[in-house]
Structures are given as C-alpha cells and as structure tokens.
C-alpha cells in the first residue's frame, strides 16, 4: 500500500521524524518516491514537483528536501509508491499534475501552475488491464482534468462521498488555497498527516539526520 506523508499547515518541519518514516516505509513501498511542495513568496505561491525511482532514491530525496529549507508556512507532501497497476517506472510515481495533456500529467520535475495530487488506494474503475499507465494516471486524465473537479465545492463534496476508501492529497498553486485531504488521514505527532500507519519507525533504529 502506498503512503502519503504531508506536513500539516503552519507546522514546523520535523525533519528527523519525516526522514525516519520515509526510510521505514520504503521496504513496503519500493516502486518510487516523489514529493511536491508549495513555496510562498510575498503575494505569490508556486508548486514544485520531483519524482524518482531506483537505487538511492530515498537518500537523494532526503538530501533534496533538507536543502529546500522548508519553512513553517510552506506546504510539503511525500509519496512512496507500491505499484498495483501500470509499469513500475518514474512516470507512474506520484505526484501527478492535474492537466488535460498527458505530457504534463506525467512530468517528473519542475514548477507548475496546476493542482497536483497524490493518491493512496486503488481506483478500480480507472484500472486498465495491461496498460503501461496506472489507475491514478487515468483518474487524473479521464476524470479530474476533464470535469474541473478540484475547484468546485459541490464536486469536491461529491468526490469525498464517493472515494470508497481511497485517499488523496491535493496541492493548489493558489496562495489562498491550502492543501486538501480527501479520505481518512492520521496524525503523526501533531506534525504530519499520513494516509496509513503501515510503517513502524520503532522497528528500525531511529537515525539522527545531520545537515
């Protein structure tokens, strides 16, 4: 099962806790790691994404997040993938950009002016057998981007009521729209929202991550 870890709004980033959760979850979620963050700068805000797969992807991501120097006001979410549909490649690593163009949906790095999502669960109705793409890709391509779901309150409410055990984290590029969480998330030490608790940092000796 995939895992989403998101820094709660207006909370300082507890790096050691975040990095130990990531390391603990990697064994059960080996099919890639991605992150998205929103940086505030005066009256402006910008969403950035980055996705990786393969050897050292966890270590590289940890080093990158540390270098970002995420502030209390900034938003950050990390996704570790357990692939259930589509190929196990960087294109299917989360987050996905909500856009009508496939090339943009599958982008692996950079800034965007569109919302971005991370998904934990399986959208069976969007699973295409033997496709190279995942159910989340088709959910974005055929549903979210097509019907402008994420900006209309009634449609968001409909999605919340029909998500059927799935979880979504949505990051908006607008300064006045905080990260949204659809489905059941859990609180981790008051600092993070996590999409499940199928990890255990106590099984591994906790590291102290030095800058």
PDB file of C-alpha atoms in Angstrom:
ATOM      1  CA  UNK A   1       0.000   0.000   0.000  1.00  0.00           C
ATOM      2  CA  UNK A   2       1.308   3.437  -0.932  1.00  0.00           C
ATOM      3  CA  UNK A   3       1.989   6.066   1.704  1.00  0.00           C
ATOM      4  CA  UNK A   4       1.394   9.817   1.691  1.00  0.00           C
ATOM      5  CA  UNK A   5       3.170  11.935   4.316  1.00  0.00           C
ATOM      6  CA  UNK A   6       2.146  15.591   4.404  1.00  0.00           C
ATOM      7  CA  UNK A   7       3.352  18.409   6.624  1.00  0.00           C
ATOM      8  CA  UNK A   8       0.387  19.858   8.436  1.00  0.00           C
ATOM      9  CA  UNK A   9      -0.339  23.515   7.627  1.00  0.00           C
ATOM     10  CA  UNK A  10       1.538  26.088   9.699  1.00  0.00           C
ATOM     11  CA  UNK A  11       3.671  23.449  11.407  1.00  0.00           C
ATOM     12  CA  UNK A  12       7.467  23.396  11.516  1.00  0.00           C
ATOM     13  CA  UNK A  13       9.058  20.590   9.532  1.00  0.00           C
ATOM     14  CA  UNK A  14      10.337  17.861  11.870  1.00  0.00           C
ATOM     15  CA  UNK A  15      12.981  16.512   9.528  1.00  0.00           C
ATOM     16  CA  UNK A  16      14.147  13.555  11.638  1.00  0.00           C
ATOM     17  CA  UNK A  17      10.600  12.269  12.033  1.00  0.00           C
ATOM     18  CA  UNK A  18       9.838  12.686   8.319  1.00  0.00           C
ATOM     19  CA  UNK A  19      13.040  11.012   7.161  1.00  0.00           C
ATOM     20  CA  UNK A  20      12.630   8.069   9.552  1.00  0.00           C
ATOM     21  CA  UNK A  21       9.055   7.485   8.371  1.00  0.00           C
ATOM     22  CA  UNK A  22      10.287   7.543   4.770  1.00  0.00           C
ATOM     23  CA  UNK A  23      13.043   5.032   5.481  1.00  0.00           C
ATOM     24  CA  UNK A  24      10.720   2.760   7.447  1.00  0.00           C
ATOM     25  CA  UNK A  25       8.099   2.796   4.695  1.00  0.00           C
ATOM     26  CA  UNK A  26      10.499   2.195   1.800  1.00  0.00           C
ATOM     27  CA  UNK A  27      10.639  -1.608   2.210  1.00  0.00           C
ATOM     28  CA  UNK A  28       6.896  -1.977   1.640  1.00  0.00           C
ATOM     29  CA  UNK A  29       6.709   0.785  -0.969  1.00  0.00           C
ATOM     30  CA  UNK A  30       9.677   0.169  -3.280  1.00  0.00           C
ATOM     31  CA  UNK A  31       8.300   1.465  -6.580  1.00  0.00           C
ATOM     32  CA  UNK A  32       9.367   5.092  -6.473  1.00  0.00           C
ATOM     33  CA  UNK A  33       9.235   8.221  -4.370  1.00  0.00           C
ATOM     34  CA  UNK A  34       8.029  11.696  -5.199  1.00  0.00           C
ATOM     35  CA  UNK A  35       7.367  14.943  -3.415  1.00  0.00           C
ATOM     36  CA  UNK A  36       5.553  18.201  -4.002  1.00  0.00           C
ATOM     37  CA  UNK A  37       5.927  21.476  -2.168  1.00  0.00           C
ATOM     38  CA  UNK A  38       4.432  24.939  -2.276  1.00  0.00           C
ATOM     39  CA  UNK A  39       6.709  27.854  -1.629  1.00  0.00           C
ATOM     40  CA  UNK A  40       5.244  31.173  -0.533  1.00  0.00           C
ATOM     41  CA  UNK A  41       6.944  34.384  -1.611  1.00  0.00           C
ATOM     42  CA  UNK A  42       5.078  37.543  -0.689  1.00  0.00           C
ATOM     43  CA  UNK A  43       1.767  37.546  -2.536  1.00  0.00           C
ATOM     44  CA  UNK A  44       2.782  34.650  -4.784  1.00  0.00           C
ATOM     45  CA  UNK A  45       2.868  30.877  -4.403  1.00  0.00           C
ATOM     46  CA  UNK A  46       4.314  28.194  -6.647  1.00  0.00           C
ATOM     47  CA  UNK A  47       4.020  24.391  -6.638  1.00  0.00           C
ATOM     48  CA  UNK A  48       7.071  22.270  -7.451  1.00  0.00           C
ATOM     49  CA  UNK A  49       7.292  18.503  -8.003  1.00  0.00           C
ATOM     50  CA  UNK A  50      10.072  15.916  -8.183  1.00  0.00           C
ATOM     51  CA  UNK A  51       9.875  12.133  -8.755  1.00  0.00           C
ATOM     52  CA  UNK A  52      12.457   9.346  -8.574  1.00  0.00           C
ATOM     53  CA  UNK A  53      12.792   5.567  -8.760  1.00  0.00           C
ATOM     54  CA  UNK A  54      15.682   3.184  -8.207  1.00  0.00           C
ATOM     55  CA  UNK A  55      18.762   2.868  -6.047  1.00  0.00           C
ATOM     56  CA  UNK A  56      19.464   5.804  -3.722  1.00  0.00           C
ATOM     57  CA  UNK A  57      16.125   7.478  -4.497  1.00  0.00           C
ATOM     58  CA  UNK A  58      15.267   7.737  -0.784  1.00  0.00           C
ATOM     59  CA  UNK A  59      18.670   9.162   0.139  1.00  0.00           C
ATOM     60  CA  UNK A  60      18.610  11.614  -2.779  1.00  0.00           C
ATOM     61  CA  UNK A  61      15.099  12.772  -1.870  1.00  0.00           C
ATOM     62  CA  UNK A  62      16.049  13.274   1.769  1.00  0.00           C
ATOM     63  CA  UNK A  63      19.050  15.362   0.767  1.00  0.00           C
ATOM     64  CA  UNK A  64      16.936  17.456  -1.606  1.00  0.00           C
ATOM     65  CA  UNK A  65      14.228  18.112   0.986  1.00  0.00           C
ATOM     66  CA  UNK A  66      16.851  19.153   3.504  1.00  0.00           C
ATOM     67  CA  UNK A  67      18.340  21.605   1.004  1.00  0.00           C
ATOM     68  CA  UNK A  68      14.912  23.137   0.344  1.00  0.00           C
ATOM     69  CA  UNK A  69      14.818  24.511   3.901  1.00  0.00           C
ATOM     70  CA  UNK A  70      11.039  24.197   4.083  1.00  0.00           C
ATOM     71  CA  UNK A  71       9.552  26.928   6.270  1.00  0.00           C
ATOM     72  CA  UNK A  72       6.601  26.647   8.637  1.00  0.00           C
ATOM     73  CA  UNK A  73       4.299  28.410   6.169  1.00  0.00           C
ATOM     74  CA  UNK A  74       5.314  26.189   3.227  1.00  0.00           C
ATOM     75  CA  UNK A  75       3.488  23.015   2.218  1.00  0.00           C
ATOM     76  CA  UNK A  76       5.220  19.674   1.642  1.00  0.00           C
ATOM     77  CA  UNK A  77       3.983  16.163   0.830  1.00  0.00           C
ATOM     78  CA  UNK A  78       5.924  12.965   0.098  1.00  0.00           C
ATOM     79  CA  UNK A  79       4.598   9.827  -1.628  1.00  0.00           C
ATOM     80  CA  UNK A  80       6.100   6.332  -1.590  1.00  0.00           C
ATOM     81  CA  UNK A  81       4.592   4.061  -4.254  1.00  0.00           C
ATOM     82  CA  UNK A  82       3.558   0.435  -4.162  1.00  0.00           C
ATOM     83  CA  UNK A  83       2.617  -0.265  -7.772  1.00  0.00           C
ATOM     84  CA  UNK A  84      -0.632  -2.173  -8.385  1.00  0.00           C
ATOM     85  CA  UNK A  85      -1.302  -1.139 -11.998  1.00  0.00           C
ATOM     86  CA  UNK A  86       0.780   0.298 -14.776  1.00  0.00           C
ATOM     87  CA  UNK A  87       4.503  -0.101 -15.184  1.00  0.00           C
ATOM     88  CA  UNK A  88       6.906   0.425 -12.323  1.00  0.00           C
ATOM     89  CA  UNK A  89       8.669   3.431 -13.756  1.00  0.00           C
ATOM     90  CA  UNK A  90       9.145   7.083 -12.905  1.00  0.00           C
ATOM     91  CA  UNK A  91       6.125   8.156 -14.995  1.00  0.00           C
ATOM     92  CA  UNK A  92       3.787   6.391 -12.582  1.00  0.00           C
ATOM     93  CA  UNK A  93       5.418   7.807  -9.453  1.00  0.00           C
ATOM     94  CA  UNK A  94       3.314  10.446  -7.660  1.00  0.00           C
ATOM     95  CA  UNK A  95       2.528  13.346  -7.649  1.00  0.00           C
ATOM     96  CA  UNK A  96       0.539  13.839 -10.852  1.00  0.00           C
ATOM     97  CA  UNK A  97      -0.196  17.265 -12.307  1.00  0.00           C
ATOM     98  CA  UNK A  98      -3.909  17.766 -12.982  1.00  0.00           C
ATOM     99  CA  UNK A  99      -3.896  18.773 -16.623  1.00  0.00           C
ATOM    100  CA  UNK A 100      -5.604  17.624 -19.823  1.00  0.00           C
ATOM    101  CA  UNK A 101      -2.285  16.964 -21.590  1.00  0.00           C
ATOM    102  CA  UNK A 102      -0.670  13.586 -20.923  1.00  0.00           C
ATOM    103  CA  UNK A 103       2.833  15.030 -21.208  1.00  0.00           C
ATOM    104  CA  UNK A 104       2.062  17.469 -18.394  1.00  0.00           C
ATOM    105  CA  UNK A 105       0.298  14.884 -16.211  1.00  0.00           C
ATOM    106  CA  UNK A 106       3.393  12.664 -16.385  1.00  0.00           C
ATOM    107  CA  UNK A 107       6.002  15.385 -15.866  1.00  0.00           C
ATOM    108  CA  UNK A 108       8.618  14.312 -13.337  1.00  0.00           C
ATOM    109  CA  UNK A 109      10.222  17.603 -12.321  1.00  0.00           C
ATOM    110  CA  UNK A 110       9.658  21.336 -12.145  1.00  0.00           C
ATOM    111  CA  UNK A 111       7.155  24.052 -11.304  1.00  0.00           C
ATOM    112  CA  UNK A 112       3.502  24.092 -12.312  1.00  0.00           C
ATOM    113  CA  UNK A 113       0.503  26.398 -12.180  1.00  0.00           C
ATOM    114  CA  UNK A 114      -1.899  23.463 -11.939  1.00  0.00           C
ATOM    115  CA  UNK A 115      -3.048  21.467  -8.898  1.00  0.00           C
ATOM    116  CA  UNK A 116      -1.088  18.322  -8.079  1.00  0.00           C
ATOM    117  CA  UNK A 117      -2.350  15.152  -6.429  1.00  0.00           C
ATOM    118  CA  UNK A 118      -1.044  12.143  -4.547  1.00  0.00           C
ATOM    119  CA  UNK A 119      -3.150   9.007  -4.192  1.00  0.00           C
ATOM    120  CA  UNK A 120      -3.205   6.097  -1.744  1.00  0.00           C
ATOM    121  CA  UNK A 121      -5.505   3.221  -2.724  1.00  0.00           C
ATOM    122  CA  UNK A 122      -6.853   1.715  -5.949  1.00  0.00           C
ATOM    123  CA  UNK A 123      -9.381   3.265  -8.319  1.00  0.00           C
ATOM    124  CA  UNK A 124     -10.721   0.035  -9.771  1.00  0.00           C
ATOM    125  CA  UNK A 125     -12.974   1.856 -12.227  1.00  0.00           C
ATOM    126  CA  UNK A 126      -9.897   3.584 -13.682  1.00  0.00           C
ATOM    127  CA  UNK A 127      -7.668   0.494 -13.825  1.00  0.00           C
ATOM    128  CA  UNK A 128      -6.912  -0.508 -17.419  1.00  0.00           C
ATOM    129  CA  UNK A 129      -5.592  -4.056 -17.737  1.00  0.00           C
ATOM    130  CA  UNK A 130      -2.148  -4.404 -19.360  1.00  0.00           C
ATOM    131  CA  UNK A 131      -1.740  -0.632 -19.675  1.00  0.00           C
ATOM    132  CA  UNK A 132       1.629   0.993 -19.073  1.00  0.00           C
ATOM    133  CA  UNK A 133      -0.183   3.691 -17.073  1.00  0.00           C
ATOM    134  CA  UNK A 134      -1.580   3.458 -13.549  1.00  0.00           C
ATOM    135  CA  UNK A 135      -5.120   3.886 -12.275  1.00  0.00           C
ATOM    136  CA  UNK A 136      -4.135   7.270 -10.826  1.00  0.00           C
ATOM    137  CA  UNK A 137      -2.995   8.499 -14.240  1.00  0.00           C
ATOM    138  CA  UNK A 138      -6.367   7.557 -15.759  1.00  0.00           C
ATOM    139  CA  UNK A 139      -8.213   9.076 -12.785  1.00  0.00           C
ATOM    140  CA  UNK A 140      -6.467  12.398 -13.481  1.00  0.00           C
ATOM    141  CA  UNK A 141      -6.740  12.184 -17.276  1.00  0.00           C
ATOM    142  CA  UNK A 142     -10.310  10.934 -17.601  1.00  0.00           C
ATOM    143  CA  UNK A 143     -11.958  12.459 -14.538  1.00  0.00           C
ATOM    144  CA  UNK A 144     -10.218  15.210 -12.557  1.00  0.00           C
ATOM    145  CA  UNK A 145      -8.929  17.235 -15.504  1.00  0.00           C
ATOM    146  CA  UNK A 146     -11.999  16.625 -17.671  1.00  0.00           C
ATOM    147  CA  UNK A 147     -14.629  17.835 -15.215  1.00  0.00           C
ATOM    148  CA  UNK A 148     -12.741  20.546 -13.289  1.00  0.00           C
ATOM    149  CA  UNK A 149     -13.437  18.680 -10.057  1.00  0.00           C
ATOM    150  CA  UNK A 150     -10.931  20.351  -7.748  1.00  0.00           C
ATOM    151  CA  UNK A 151     -12.225  23.923  -7.941  1.00  0.00           C
ATOM    152  CA  UNK A 152     -15.949  23.424  -7.447  1.00  0.00           C
ATOM    153  CA  UNK A 153     -17.110  22.804  -3.846  1.00  0.00           C
ATOM    154  CA  UNK A 154     -20.097  20.642  -4.848  1.00  0.00           C
ATOM    155  CA  UNK A 155     -17.893  18.413  -6.979  1.00  0.00           C
ATOM    156  CA  UNK A 156     -15.295  18.156  -4.202  1.00  0.00           C
ATOM    157  CA  UNK A 157     -18.049  17.099  -1.800  1.00  0.00           C
ATOM    158  CA  UNK A 158     -19.279  14.507  -4.293  1.00  0.00           C
ATOM    159  CA  UNK A 159     -15.738  13.155  -4.608  1.00  0.00           C
ATOM    160  CA  UNK A 160     -15.324  12.952  -0.822  1.00  0.00           C
ATOM    161  CA  UNK A 161     -18.543  10.953  -0.550  1.00  0.00           C
ATOM    162  CA  UNK A 162     -17.635   8.564  -3.364  1.00  0.00           C
ATOM    163  CA  UNK A 163     -13.938   7.971  -2.847  1.00  0.00           C
ATOM    164  CA  UNK A 164     -14.546   4.448  -1.452  1.00  0.00           C
ATOM    165  CA  UNK A 165     -11.568   4.093   0.883  1.00  0.00           C
ATOM    166  CA  UNK A 166      -9.096   5.930  -1.334  1.00  0.00           C
ATOM    167  CA  UNK A 167      -7.105   8.876  -0.020  1.00  0.00           C
ATOM    168  CA  UNK A 168      -5.977  11.984  -1.895  1.00  0.00           C
ATOM    169  CA  UNK A 169      -3.716  14.899  -1.044  1.00  0.00           C
ATOM    170  CA  UNK A 170      -4.277  17.904  -3.314  1.00  0.00           C
ATOM    171  CA  UNK A 171      -1.849  20.819  -3.521  1.00  0.00           C
ATOM    172  CA  UNK A 172      -3.093  24.008  -5.166  1.00  0.00           C
ATOM    173  CA  UNK A 173      -0.910  26.692  -6.799  1.00  0.00           C
ATOM    174  CA  UNK A 174      -3.096  29.472  -5.390  1.00  0.00           C
ATOM    175  CA  UNK A 175      -1.837  31.186  -2.253  1.00  0.00           C
ATOM    176  CA  UNK A 176      -5.277  31.239  -0.624  1.00  0.00           C
ATOM    177  CA  UNK A 177      -5.991  27.502  -1.080  1.00  0.00           C
ATOM    178  CA  UNK A 178      -4.370  25.208   1.456  1.00  0.00           C
ATOM    179  CA  UNK A 179      -3.546  21.595   0.730  1.00  0.00           C
ATOM    180  CA  UNK A 180      -6.723  19.487   0.798  1.00  0.00           C
ATOM    181  CA  UNK A 181      -7.081  15.948   2.130  1.00  0.00           C
ATOM    182  CA  UNK A 182      -9.813  13.608   0.893  1.00  0.00           C
ATOM    183  CA  UNK A 183     -10.358  10.350   2.728  1.00  0.00           C
ATOM    184  CA  UNK A 184      -9.105   9.342   6.165  1.00  0.00           C
ATOM    185  CA  UNK A 185      -5.675  10.596   7.192  1.00  0.00           C
ATOM    186  CA  UNK A 186      -3.967  10.055  10.536  1.00  0.00           C
ATOM    187  CA  UNK A 187      -1.953  12.485  12.630  1.00  0.00           C
ATOM    188  CA  UNK A 188       1.698  11.671  13.378  1.00  0.00           C
ATOM    189  CA  UNK A 189       2.990  13.538  16.452  1.00  0.00           C
ATOM    190  CA  UNK A 190       0.961  16.607  15.517  1.00  0.00           C
ATOM    191  CA  UNK A 191       3.332  17.378  12.642  1.00  0.00           C
ATOM    192  CA  UNK A 192       2.299  15.188   9.735  1.00  0.00           C
ATOM    193  CA  UNK A 193      -0.801  13.722   8.179  1.00  0.00           C
ATOM    194  CA  UNK A 194      -0.239  10.168   6.932  1.00  0.00           C
ATOM    195  CA  UNK A 195      -2.544   8.136   4.719  1.00  0.00           C
ATOM    196  CA  UNK A 196      -1.955   4.910   6.652  1.00  0.00           C
ATOM    197  CA  UNK A 197       0.053   3.569   9.568  1.00  0.00           C
ATOM    198  CA  UNK A 198       1.595   0.532   7.866  1.00  0.00           C
ATOM    199  CA  UNK A 199       5.092   1.555   8.801  1.00  0.00           C
ATOM    200  CA  UNK A 200       6.894   1.343  12.103  1.00  0.00           C
ATOM    201  CA  UNK A 201       9.847   3.550  12.879  1.00  0.00           C
ATOM    202  CA  UNK A 202      10.399   1.572  16.088  1.00  0.00           C
ATOM    203  CA  UNK A 203      11.440  -1.500  14.088  1.00  0.00           C
ATOM    204  CA  UNK A 204      14.420   0.419  12.823  1.00  0.00           C
ATOM    205  CA  UNK A 205      16.864   2.247  14.989  1.00  0.00           C
ATOM    206  CA  UNK A 206      15.988   5.893  14.505  1.00  0.00           C
ATOM    207  CA  UNK A 207      18.658   7.936  12.802  1.00  0.00           C
ATOM    208  CA  UNK A 208      19.621  11.475  13.604  1.00  0.00           C
ATOM    209  CA  UNK A 209      19.872  13.195  10.245  1.00  0.00           C
ATOM    210  CA  UNK A 210      22.578  15.819  10.411  1.00  0.00           C
ATOM    211  CA  UNK A 211      22.699  18.723   7.970  1.00  0.00           C
TER     212      UNK A 211
END
